Coordinates of C-alpha atoms and ligand atoms in Angstrom, one line a residue:
X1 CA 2.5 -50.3 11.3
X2 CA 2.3 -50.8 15.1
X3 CA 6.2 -51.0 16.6
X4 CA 5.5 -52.7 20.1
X5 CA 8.8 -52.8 22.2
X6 CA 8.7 -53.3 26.4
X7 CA 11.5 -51.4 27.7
X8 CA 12.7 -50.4 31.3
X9 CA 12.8 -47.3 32.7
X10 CA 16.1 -45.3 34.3
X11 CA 18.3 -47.0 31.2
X12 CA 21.1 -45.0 32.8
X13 CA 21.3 -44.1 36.5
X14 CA 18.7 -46.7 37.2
X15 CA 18.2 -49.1 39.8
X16 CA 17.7 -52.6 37.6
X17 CA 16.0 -55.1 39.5
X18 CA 16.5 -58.6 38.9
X19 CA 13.8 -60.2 36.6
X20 CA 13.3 -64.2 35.6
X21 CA 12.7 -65.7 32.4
X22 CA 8.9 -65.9 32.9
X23 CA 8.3 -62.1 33.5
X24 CA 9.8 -61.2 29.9
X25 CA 8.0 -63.7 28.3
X26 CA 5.0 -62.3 29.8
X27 CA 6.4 -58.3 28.6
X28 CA 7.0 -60.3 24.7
X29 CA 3.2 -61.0 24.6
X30 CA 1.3 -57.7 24.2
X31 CA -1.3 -59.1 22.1
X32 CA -1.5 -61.6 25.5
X33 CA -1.7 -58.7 28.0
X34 CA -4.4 -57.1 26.7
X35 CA -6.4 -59.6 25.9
X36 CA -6.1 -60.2 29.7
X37 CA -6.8 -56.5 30.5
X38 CA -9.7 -56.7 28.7
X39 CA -10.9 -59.8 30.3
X40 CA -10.5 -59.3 34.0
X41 CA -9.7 -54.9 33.7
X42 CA -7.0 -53.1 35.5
X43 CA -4.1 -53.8 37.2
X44 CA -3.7 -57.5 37.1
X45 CA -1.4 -59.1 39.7
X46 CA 0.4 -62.4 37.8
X47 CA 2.0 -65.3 39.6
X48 CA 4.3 -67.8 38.9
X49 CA 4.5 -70.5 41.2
X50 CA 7.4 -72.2 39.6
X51 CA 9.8 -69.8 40.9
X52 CA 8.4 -70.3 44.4
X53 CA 9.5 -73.9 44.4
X54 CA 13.1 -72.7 42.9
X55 CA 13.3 -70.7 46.2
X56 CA 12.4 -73.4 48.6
X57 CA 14.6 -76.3 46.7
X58 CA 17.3 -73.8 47.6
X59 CA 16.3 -73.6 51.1
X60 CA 16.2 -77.3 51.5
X61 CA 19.4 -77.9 49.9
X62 CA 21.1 -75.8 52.7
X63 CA 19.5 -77.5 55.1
X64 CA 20.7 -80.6 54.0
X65 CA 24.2 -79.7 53.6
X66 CA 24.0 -78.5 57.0
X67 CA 22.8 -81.8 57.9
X68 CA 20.1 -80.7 60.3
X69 CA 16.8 -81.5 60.6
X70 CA 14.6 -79.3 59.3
X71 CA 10.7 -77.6 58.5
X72 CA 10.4 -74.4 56.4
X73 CA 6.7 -73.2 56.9
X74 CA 5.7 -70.6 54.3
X75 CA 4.6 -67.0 55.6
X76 CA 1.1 -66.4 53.6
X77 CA 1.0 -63.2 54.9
X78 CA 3.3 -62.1 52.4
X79 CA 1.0 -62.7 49.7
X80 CA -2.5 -63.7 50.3
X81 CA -3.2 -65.9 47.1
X82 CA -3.9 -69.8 47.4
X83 CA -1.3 -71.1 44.7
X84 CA 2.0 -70.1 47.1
X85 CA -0.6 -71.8 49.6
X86 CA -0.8 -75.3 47.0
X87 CA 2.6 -74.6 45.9
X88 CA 3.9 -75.3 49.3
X89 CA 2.0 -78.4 49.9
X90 CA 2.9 -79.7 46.3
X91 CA 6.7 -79.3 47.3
X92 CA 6.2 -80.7 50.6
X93 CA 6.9 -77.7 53.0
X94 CA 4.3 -76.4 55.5
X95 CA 2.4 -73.0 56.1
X96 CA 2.8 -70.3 58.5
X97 CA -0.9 -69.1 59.1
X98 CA -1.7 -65.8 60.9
X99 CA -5.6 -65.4 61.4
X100 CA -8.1 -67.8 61.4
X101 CA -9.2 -67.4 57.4
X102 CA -5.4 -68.4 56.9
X103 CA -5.6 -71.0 59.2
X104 CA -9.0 -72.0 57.8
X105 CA -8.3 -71.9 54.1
X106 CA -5.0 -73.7 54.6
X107 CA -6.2 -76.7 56.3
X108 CA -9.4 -76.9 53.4
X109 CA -6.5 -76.5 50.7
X110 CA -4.8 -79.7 52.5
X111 CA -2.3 -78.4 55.4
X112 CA -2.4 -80.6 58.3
X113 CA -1.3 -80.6 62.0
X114 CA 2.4 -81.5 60.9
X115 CA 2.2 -78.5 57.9
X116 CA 0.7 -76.2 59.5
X117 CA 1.4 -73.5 62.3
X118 CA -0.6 -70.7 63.7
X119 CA 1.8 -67.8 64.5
X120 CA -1.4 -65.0 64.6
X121 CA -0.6 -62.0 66.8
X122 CA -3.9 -61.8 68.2
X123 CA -5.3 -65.1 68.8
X124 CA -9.6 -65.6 69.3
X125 CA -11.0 -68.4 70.4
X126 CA -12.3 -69.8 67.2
X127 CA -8.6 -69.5 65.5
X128 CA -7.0 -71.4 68.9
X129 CA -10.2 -73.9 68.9
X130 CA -9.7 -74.8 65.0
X131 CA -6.1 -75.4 65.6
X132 CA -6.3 -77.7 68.8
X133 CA -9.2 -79.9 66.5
X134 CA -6.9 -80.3 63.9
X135 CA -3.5 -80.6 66.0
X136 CA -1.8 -77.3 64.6
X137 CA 1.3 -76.1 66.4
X138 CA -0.1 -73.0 68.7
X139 CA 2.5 -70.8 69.1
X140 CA 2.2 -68.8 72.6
X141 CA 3.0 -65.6 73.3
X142 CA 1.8 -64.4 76.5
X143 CA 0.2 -65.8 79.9
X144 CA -3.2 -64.9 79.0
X145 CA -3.2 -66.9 75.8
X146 CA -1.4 -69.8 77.5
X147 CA -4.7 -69.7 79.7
X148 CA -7.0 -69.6 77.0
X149 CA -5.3 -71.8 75.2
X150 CA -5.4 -74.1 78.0
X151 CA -9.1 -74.1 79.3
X152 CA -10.0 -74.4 75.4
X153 CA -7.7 -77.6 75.0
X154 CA -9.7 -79.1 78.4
X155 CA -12.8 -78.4 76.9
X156 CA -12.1 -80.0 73.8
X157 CA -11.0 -83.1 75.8
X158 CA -7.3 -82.7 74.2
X159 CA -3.8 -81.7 74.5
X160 CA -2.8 -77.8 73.1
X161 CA 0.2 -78.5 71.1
X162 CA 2.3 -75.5 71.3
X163 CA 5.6 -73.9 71.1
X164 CA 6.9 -70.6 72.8
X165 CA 7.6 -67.3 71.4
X166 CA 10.8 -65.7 72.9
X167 CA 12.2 -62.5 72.9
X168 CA 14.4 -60.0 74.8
X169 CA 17.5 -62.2 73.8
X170 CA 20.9 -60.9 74.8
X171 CA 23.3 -59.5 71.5
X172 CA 26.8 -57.9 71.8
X173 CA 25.9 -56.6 75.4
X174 CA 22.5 -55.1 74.3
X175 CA 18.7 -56.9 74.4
X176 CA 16.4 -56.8 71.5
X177 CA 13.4 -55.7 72.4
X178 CA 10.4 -57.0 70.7
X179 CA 6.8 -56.6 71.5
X180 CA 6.0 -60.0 71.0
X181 CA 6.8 -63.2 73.0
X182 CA 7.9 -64.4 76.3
X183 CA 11.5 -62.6 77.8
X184 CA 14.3 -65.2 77.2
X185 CA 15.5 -64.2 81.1
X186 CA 12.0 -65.3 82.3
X187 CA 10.5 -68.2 80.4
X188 CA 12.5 -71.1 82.0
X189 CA 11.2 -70.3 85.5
X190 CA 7.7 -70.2 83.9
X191 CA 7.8 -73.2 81.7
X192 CA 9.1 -74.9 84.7
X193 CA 6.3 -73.6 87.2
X194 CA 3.3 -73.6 84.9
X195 CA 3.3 -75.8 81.8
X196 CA 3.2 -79.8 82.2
X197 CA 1.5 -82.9 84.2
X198 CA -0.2 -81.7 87.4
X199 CA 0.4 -77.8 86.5
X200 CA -1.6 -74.7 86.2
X201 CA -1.2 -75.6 81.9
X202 CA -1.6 -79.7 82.4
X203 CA -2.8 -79.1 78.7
X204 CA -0.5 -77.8 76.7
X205 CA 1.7 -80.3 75.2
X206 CA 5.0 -78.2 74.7
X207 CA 7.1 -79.0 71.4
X208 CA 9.1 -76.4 70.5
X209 CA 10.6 -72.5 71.1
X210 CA 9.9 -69.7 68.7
X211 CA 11.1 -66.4 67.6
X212 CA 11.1 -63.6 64.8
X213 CA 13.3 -60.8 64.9
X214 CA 12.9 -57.7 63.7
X215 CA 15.9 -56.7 60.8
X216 CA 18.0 -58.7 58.9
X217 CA 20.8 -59.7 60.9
X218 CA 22.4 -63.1 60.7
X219 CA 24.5 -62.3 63.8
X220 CA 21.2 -61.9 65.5
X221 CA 19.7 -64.4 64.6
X222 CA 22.4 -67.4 65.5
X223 CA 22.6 -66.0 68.8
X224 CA 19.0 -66.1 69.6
X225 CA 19.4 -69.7 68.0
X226 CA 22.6 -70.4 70.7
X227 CA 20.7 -68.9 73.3
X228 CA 17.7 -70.9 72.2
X229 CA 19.5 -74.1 72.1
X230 CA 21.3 -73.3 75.9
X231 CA 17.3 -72.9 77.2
X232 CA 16.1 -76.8 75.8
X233 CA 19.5 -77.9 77.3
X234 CA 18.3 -76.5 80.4
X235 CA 14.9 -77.5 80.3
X236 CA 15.5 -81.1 79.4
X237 CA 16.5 -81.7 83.2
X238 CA 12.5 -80.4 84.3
X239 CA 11.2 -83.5 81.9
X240 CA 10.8 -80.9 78.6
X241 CA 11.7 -82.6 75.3
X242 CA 11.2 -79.3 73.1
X243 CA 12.2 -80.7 69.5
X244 CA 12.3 -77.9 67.0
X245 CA 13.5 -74.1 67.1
X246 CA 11.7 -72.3 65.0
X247 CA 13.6 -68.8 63.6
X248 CA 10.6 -67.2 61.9
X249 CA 11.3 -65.2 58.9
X250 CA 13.2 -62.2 57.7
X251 CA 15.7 -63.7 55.5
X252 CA 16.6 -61.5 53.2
X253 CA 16.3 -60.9 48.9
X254 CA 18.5 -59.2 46.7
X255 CA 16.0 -57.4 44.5
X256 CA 18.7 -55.6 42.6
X257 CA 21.5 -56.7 39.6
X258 CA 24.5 -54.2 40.5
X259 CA 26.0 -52.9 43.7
X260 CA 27.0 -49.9 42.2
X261 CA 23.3 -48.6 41.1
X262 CA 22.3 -49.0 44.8
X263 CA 25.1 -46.5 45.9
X264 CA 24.8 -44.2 43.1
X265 CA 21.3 -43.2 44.2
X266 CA 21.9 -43.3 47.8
X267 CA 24.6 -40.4 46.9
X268 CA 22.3 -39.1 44.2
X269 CA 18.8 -38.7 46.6
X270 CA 21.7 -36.5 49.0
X271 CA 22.9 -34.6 46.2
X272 CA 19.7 -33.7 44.8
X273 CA 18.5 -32.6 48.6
X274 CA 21.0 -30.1 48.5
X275 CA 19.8 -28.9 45.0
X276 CA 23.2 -30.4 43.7
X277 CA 21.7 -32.2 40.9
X278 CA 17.7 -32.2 39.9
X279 CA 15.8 -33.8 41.6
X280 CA 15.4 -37.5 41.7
X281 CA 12.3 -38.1 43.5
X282 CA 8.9 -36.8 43.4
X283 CA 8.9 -33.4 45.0
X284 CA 11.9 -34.1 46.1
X285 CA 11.1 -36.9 49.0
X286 CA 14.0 -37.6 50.8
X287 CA 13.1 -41.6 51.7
X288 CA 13.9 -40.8 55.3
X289 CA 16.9 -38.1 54.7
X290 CA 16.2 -34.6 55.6
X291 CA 18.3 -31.7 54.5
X292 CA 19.1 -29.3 57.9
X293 CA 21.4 -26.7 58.9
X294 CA 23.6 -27.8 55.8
X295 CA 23.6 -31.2 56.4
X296 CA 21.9 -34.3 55.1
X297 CA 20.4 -35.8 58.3
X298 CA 18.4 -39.2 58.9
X299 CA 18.8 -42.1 57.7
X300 CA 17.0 -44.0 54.2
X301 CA 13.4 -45.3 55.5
X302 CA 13.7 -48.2 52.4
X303 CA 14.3 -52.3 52.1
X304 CA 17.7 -52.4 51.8
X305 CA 17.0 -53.6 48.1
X306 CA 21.0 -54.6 47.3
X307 CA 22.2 -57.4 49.2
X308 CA 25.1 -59.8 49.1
X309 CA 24.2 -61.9 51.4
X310 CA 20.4 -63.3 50.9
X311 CA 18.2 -66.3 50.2
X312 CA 20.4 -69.7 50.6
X313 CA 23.6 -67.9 51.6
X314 CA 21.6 -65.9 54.5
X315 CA 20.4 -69.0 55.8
X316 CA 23.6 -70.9 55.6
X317 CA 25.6 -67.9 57.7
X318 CA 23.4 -68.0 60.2
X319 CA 23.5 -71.6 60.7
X320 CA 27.3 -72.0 60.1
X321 CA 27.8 -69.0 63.0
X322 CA 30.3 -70.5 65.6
X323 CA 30.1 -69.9 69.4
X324 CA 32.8 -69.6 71.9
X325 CA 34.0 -73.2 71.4
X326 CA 34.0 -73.1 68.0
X327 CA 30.9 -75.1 67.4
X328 CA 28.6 -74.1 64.8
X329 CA 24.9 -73.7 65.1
X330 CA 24.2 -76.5 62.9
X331 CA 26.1 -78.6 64.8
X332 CA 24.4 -77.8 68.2
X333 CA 21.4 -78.4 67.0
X334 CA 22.6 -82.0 65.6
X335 CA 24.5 -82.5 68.8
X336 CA 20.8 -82.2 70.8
X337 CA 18.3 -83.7 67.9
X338 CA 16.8 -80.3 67.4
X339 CA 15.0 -79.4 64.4
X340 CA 15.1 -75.9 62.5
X341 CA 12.0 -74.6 61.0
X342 CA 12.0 -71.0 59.5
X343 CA 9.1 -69.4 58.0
X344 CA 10.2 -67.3 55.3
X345 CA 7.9 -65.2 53.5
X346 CA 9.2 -62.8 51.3
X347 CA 11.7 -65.3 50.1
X348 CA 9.6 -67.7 49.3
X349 CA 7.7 -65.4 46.9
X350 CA 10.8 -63.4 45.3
X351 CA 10.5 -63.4 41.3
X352 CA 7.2 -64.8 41.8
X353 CA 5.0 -62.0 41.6
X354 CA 4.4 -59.1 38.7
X355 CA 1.9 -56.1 39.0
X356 CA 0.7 -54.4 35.3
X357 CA -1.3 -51.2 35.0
X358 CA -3.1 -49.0 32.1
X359 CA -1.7 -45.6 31.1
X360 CA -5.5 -43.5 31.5
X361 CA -3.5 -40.0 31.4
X362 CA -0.3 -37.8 30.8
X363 CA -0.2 -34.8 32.3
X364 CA 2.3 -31.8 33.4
X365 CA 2.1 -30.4 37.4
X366 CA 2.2 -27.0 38.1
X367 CA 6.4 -27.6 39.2
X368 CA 6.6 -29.0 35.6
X369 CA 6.7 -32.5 36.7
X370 CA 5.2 -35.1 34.1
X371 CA 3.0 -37.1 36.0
X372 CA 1.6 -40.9 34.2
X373 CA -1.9 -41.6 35.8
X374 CA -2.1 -45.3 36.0
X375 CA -5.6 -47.7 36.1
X376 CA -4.5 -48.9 40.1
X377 CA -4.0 -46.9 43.3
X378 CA -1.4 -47.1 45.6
X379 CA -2.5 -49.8 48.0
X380 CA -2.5 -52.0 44.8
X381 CA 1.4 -51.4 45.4
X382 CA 2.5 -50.4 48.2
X383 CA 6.0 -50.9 50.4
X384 CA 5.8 -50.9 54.0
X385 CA 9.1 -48.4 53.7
X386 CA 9.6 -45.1 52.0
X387 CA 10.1 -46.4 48.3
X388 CA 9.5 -49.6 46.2
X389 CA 13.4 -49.0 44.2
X390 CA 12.6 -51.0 41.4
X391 CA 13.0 -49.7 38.1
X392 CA 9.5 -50.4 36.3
X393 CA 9.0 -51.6 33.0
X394 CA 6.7 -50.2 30.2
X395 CA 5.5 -51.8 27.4
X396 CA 4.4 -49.6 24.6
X397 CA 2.3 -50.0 21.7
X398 CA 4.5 -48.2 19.3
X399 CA 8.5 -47.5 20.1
X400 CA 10.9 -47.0 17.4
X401 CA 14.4 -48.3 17.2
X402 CA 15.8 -45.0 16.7
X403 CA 14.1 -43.0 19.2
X404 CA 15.8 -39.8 19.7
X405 CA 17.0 -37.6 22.9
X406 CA 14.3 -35.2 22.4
X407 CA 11.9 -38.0 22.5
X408 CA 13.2 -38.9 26.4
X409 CA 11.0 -38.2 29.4
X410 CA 11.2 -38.2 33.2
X411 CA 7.9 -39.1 34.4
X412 CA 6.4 -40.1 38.1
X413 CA 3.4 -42.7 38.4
X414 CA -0.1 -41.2 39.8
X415 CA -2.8 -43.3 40.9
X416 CA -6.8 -43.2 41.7
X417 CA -6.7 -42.5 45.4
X418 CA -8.0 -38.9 46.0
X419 CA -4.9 -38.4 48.2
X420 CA -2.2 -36.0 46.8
X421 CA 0.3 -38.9 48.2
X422 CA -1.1 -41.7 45.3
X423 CA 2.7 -41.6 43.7
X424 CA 3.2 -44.9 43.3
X425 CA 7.3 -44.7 42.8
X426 CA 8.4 -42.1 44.5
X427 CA 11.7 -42.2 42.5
X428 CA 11.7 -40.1 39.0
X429 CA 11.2 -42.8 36.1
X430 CA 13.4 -41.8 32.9
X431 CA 11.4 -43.1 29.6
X432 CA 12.6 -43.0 26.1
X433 CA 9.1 -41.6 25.2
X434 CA 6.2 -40.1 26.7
X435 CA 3.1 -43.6 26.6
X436 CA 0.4 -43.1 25.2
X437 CA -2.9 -43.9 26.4
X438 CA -3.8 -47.7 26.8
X439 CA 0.0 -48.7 27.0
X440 CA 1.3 -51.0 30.0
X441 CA 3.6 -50.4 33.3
X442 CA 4.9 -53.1 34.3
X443 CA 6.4 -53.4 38.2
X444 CA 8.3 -56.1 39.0
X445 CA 8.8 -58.8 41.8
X446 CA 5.7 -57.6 43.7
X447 CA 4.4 -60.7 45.1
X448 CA 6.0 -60.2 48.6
X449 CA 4.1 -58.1 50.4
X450 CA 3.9 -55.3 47.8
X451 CA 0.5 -56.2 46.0
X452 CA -1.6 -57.5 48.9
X453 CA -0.5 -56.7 52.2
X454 CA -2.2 -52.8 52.5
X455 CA -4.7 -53.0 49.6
X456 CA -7.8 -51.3 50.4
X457 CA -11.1 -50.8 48.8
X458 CA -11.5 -47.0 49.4
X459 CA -13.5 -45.7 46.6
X460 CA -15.3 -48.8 46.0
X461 CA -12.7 -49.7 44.1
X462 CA -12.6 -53.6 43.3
X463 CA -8.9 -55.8 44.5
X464 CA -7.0 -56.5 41.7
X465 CA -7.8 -59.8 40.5
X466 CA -4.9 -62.2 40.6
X467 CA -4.1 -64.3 38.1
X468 CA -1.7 -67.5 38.2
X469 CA 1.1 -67.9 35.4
X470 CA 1.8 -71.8 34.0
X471 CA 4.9 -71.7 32.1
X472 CA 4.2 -74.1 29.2
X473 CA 7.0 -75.0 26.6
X474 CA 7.9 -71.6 24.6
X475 CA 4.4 -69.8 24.1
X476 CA 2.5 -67.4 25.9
X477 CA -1.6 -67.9 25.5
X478 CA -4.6 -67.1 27.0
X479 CA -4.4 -70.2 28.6
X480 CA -1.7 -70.0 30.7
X481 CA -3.0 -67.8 33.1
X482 CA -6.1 -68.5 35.3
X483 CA -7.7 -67.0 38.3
X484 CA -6.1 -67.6 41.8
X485 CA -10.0 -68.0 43.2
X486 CA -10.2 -71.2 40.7
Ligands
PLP501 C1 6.1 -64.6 63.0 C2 6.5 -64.3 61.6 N1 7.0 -65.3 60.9 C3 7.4 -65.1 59.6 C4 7.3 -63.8 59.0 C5 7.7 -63.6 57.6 O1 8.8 -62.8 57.5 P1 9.5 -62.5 56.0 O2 8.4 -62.3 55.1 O3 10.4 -61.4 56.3 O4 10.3 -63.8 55.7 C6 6.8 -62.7 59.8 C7 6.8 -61.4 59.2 O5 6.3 -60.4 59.8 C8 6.4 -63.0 61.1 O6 6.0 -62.0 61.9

């Protein structure tokens, strides 16, 4: 008789991510998974929208006990599927778009000019036209597009509405340097000598300043806000009335249940370079440390995954940040009627988003190594730093209670990309068994930027199709999940 049992990896000296409700459910329902497996193939990417709204009713309650006026615009480039896209809508918040299919699937899935924002990088003329027709927020980043921008609005016989990226603000005696956006030193003088009635830019209807720092700093972030609010004080004597700052994203998650995990590895991966200990990642990667003359040397290349201070809280500290006089953020921008907007991403989507794979093969490398080849490749799954440090899950068709030390295995995670680098943890995986073929890995809290954001088709491979998770009273069925295209 079949004993099927889901189980994490790394039971001891693991990192344990935080998981929700939904995702075990899902793990409990073998019978489930493969039906789904063998419907739409593998991997599968599941979503739960649900959890998305839990993460922006916690964003809105901050807001309102800061008492500020307020917009949170979701970031879709963290995860490209239209239910975060509905979702958002459905719980009245808006979308940040960043090309002109965003833009142009968001406004047919219902955004408007007060729930939308383009934010793209690169902005063509089709993007910039489709936003002036339908009154979207353009938000500027350099002369040429305010030109553009500009002659496209007179052509169209209306008014650009736009904002102003900034950048180059001025933190603890140093300036952060960005590549995007206007410098913070020079856009008064230009807003002052180009934008408005009877200027060069008669047709740009400013509304608001923007920015998006790189890192995760709070500090950062209320200081570009005071330095922000100083500029609309300023340009409200040149007949500006620019109503909302908006802080972009980078708010940070906590992906990870104990502190003390996060630091045992980050002493571990050092040990392990200096042949201390065994290794603990696959051929012995060093996430961004190097081991040189002795000395461990670098610094970790990875999300920091532990965090005290995220979601909500993150938020709050930047907006409760005093200046000089002892006024907070939130008040300032109270005191001048300014609203906040953000455009979180990844926070939007955290605990939203699981990515299951097929066990194809087992094998042993030629350093010993036990390597898992899994149905997906590594752009199905792949972190913009060195490591995605989530312990994965794996759901076997047979596990015994009494499972034995002998039966244990450390194991690393192969996919179908020709490329010697397809490893698709590059931290060692501890198992209480070796799977067999046909059983399930589980990886957890992929939605933000993990699943979609470098997938690629190399090999012909097909994307992984994306399937959306109802949570309906106790059961897990068929039903319950549908196609994101749907
Ligand atoms: C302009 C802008 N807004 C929002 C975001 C979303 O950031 P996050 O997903 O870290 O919240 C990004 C991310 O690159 C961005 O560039």
């Amino acid at each position: 008789m079949s004993n099927s049992k889901y189980t994490k990896g790394n039971q001891e000296k693991g990192l344990t991510p935080i998981t929700s409700q939904w995702m075990h459910d899902v793990m409990e329902h073998p019978g489930v998974v493969n039906e789904l497996f063998a419907k739409y193939g593998s991997p599968l990417n599941i979503l739960n929208p649900a959890s998305f709204t839990q993460n922006c009713k916690k964003f809105k309650e901050v807001f309102e006990r800061n008492n500020v006026k307020s917009g949170i615009f979701y970031a879709r480039k963290a995860n490209k599927a239209k239910a975060f896209v509905k979702q958002a809508f459905e719980d009245n918040i808006g979308v940040d778009t960043a090309s002109e299919r965003e833009l142009l699937q968001s406004l047919q899935l219902g955004g408007d000019g007060d729930h939308l924002v383009l934010t793209s990088a690169i902005k063509t003329n089709k993007q910039i036209e489709i936003a002036i027709q339908n009154n979207v927020p353009i938000v500027l980043d350099n002369d040429d597009e305010c030109i553009l921008v500009n002659d496209l609005a007179e052509k169209h016989n209306k008014k650009a509405i736009v904002a102003f990226r900034i950048s180059g603000f001025h933190v603890d005696g140093n300036k952060l340097y960005s590549r995007f956006g206007f410098d913070i030193d020079e856009i008064e003088d230009y807003l002052i000598n180009k934008v408005g009635e009877d200027k060069a830019y008669s047709n740009l209807n400013a509304v608001g300043l923007h920015f998006h720092l790189d890192g995760y700093s709070t500090h950062q972030r209320s200081e570009a806000l005071l330095q922000c609010i100083k500029l609309i004080q300023n340009l409200k004597e040149h007949d500006f009335s620019l109503r909302f700052i908006d802080m972009g994203g980078g708010i940070l998650i906590n992906y990870l249940k104990h502190k003390d995990e996060w630091l045992d590895f980050d002493e571990r991966l050092k040990q392990s370079l200096k042949d201390e200990i065994s290794p603990v990642t696959f051929n012995k990667n060093g996430l961004g440390y190097r081991f040189e003359d002795g000395k461990i040397k670098g610094e970790r290349k990875t999300y920091p995954y532990f965090n005290e201070i995220h979601s909500d809280k993150f938020l709050n500290e930047v907006l409760q940040y005093q200046d000089q006089n002892s006024d907070s953020v939130a008040s300032l921008l109270q005191k001048e009627n300014v609203e906040i907007r953000i455009e979180p991403g990844r926070s939007l989507v955290n605990q939203s988003g699981i990515t299951m794979a097929k066990v194809v093969h087992r094998k042993k490398d030629a350093k010993g190594q036990c390597l898992i080849g899994l149905e997906m490749n590594m752009s199905q799954m792949m972190s913009s730093s060195a490591d995605f440090m989530l312990d994965p899950y794996v759901m076997y068709a047979d596990l015994d209670e009494d499972q034995t030390e002998n039966d244990s295995v450390d194991v690393y995670f192969t996919g179908a990309y020709c490329l010697e680098r397809d490893v698709l943890l590059k931290r060692k995986v501890s198992l209480p068994k070796l799977p067999e073929i046909g059983d399930v890995v589980v990886f957890v809290n992929t939605a933000g930027y993990m699943m979609h954001f470098f997938e690629t088709q190399a090999h012909l491979f097909e994307l992984a199709p994306n399937l959306v998770y109802t949570e309906k009273s106790n059961s897990v069925e068929l039903s319950n999940f549908y196609l994101d295209e749907d």
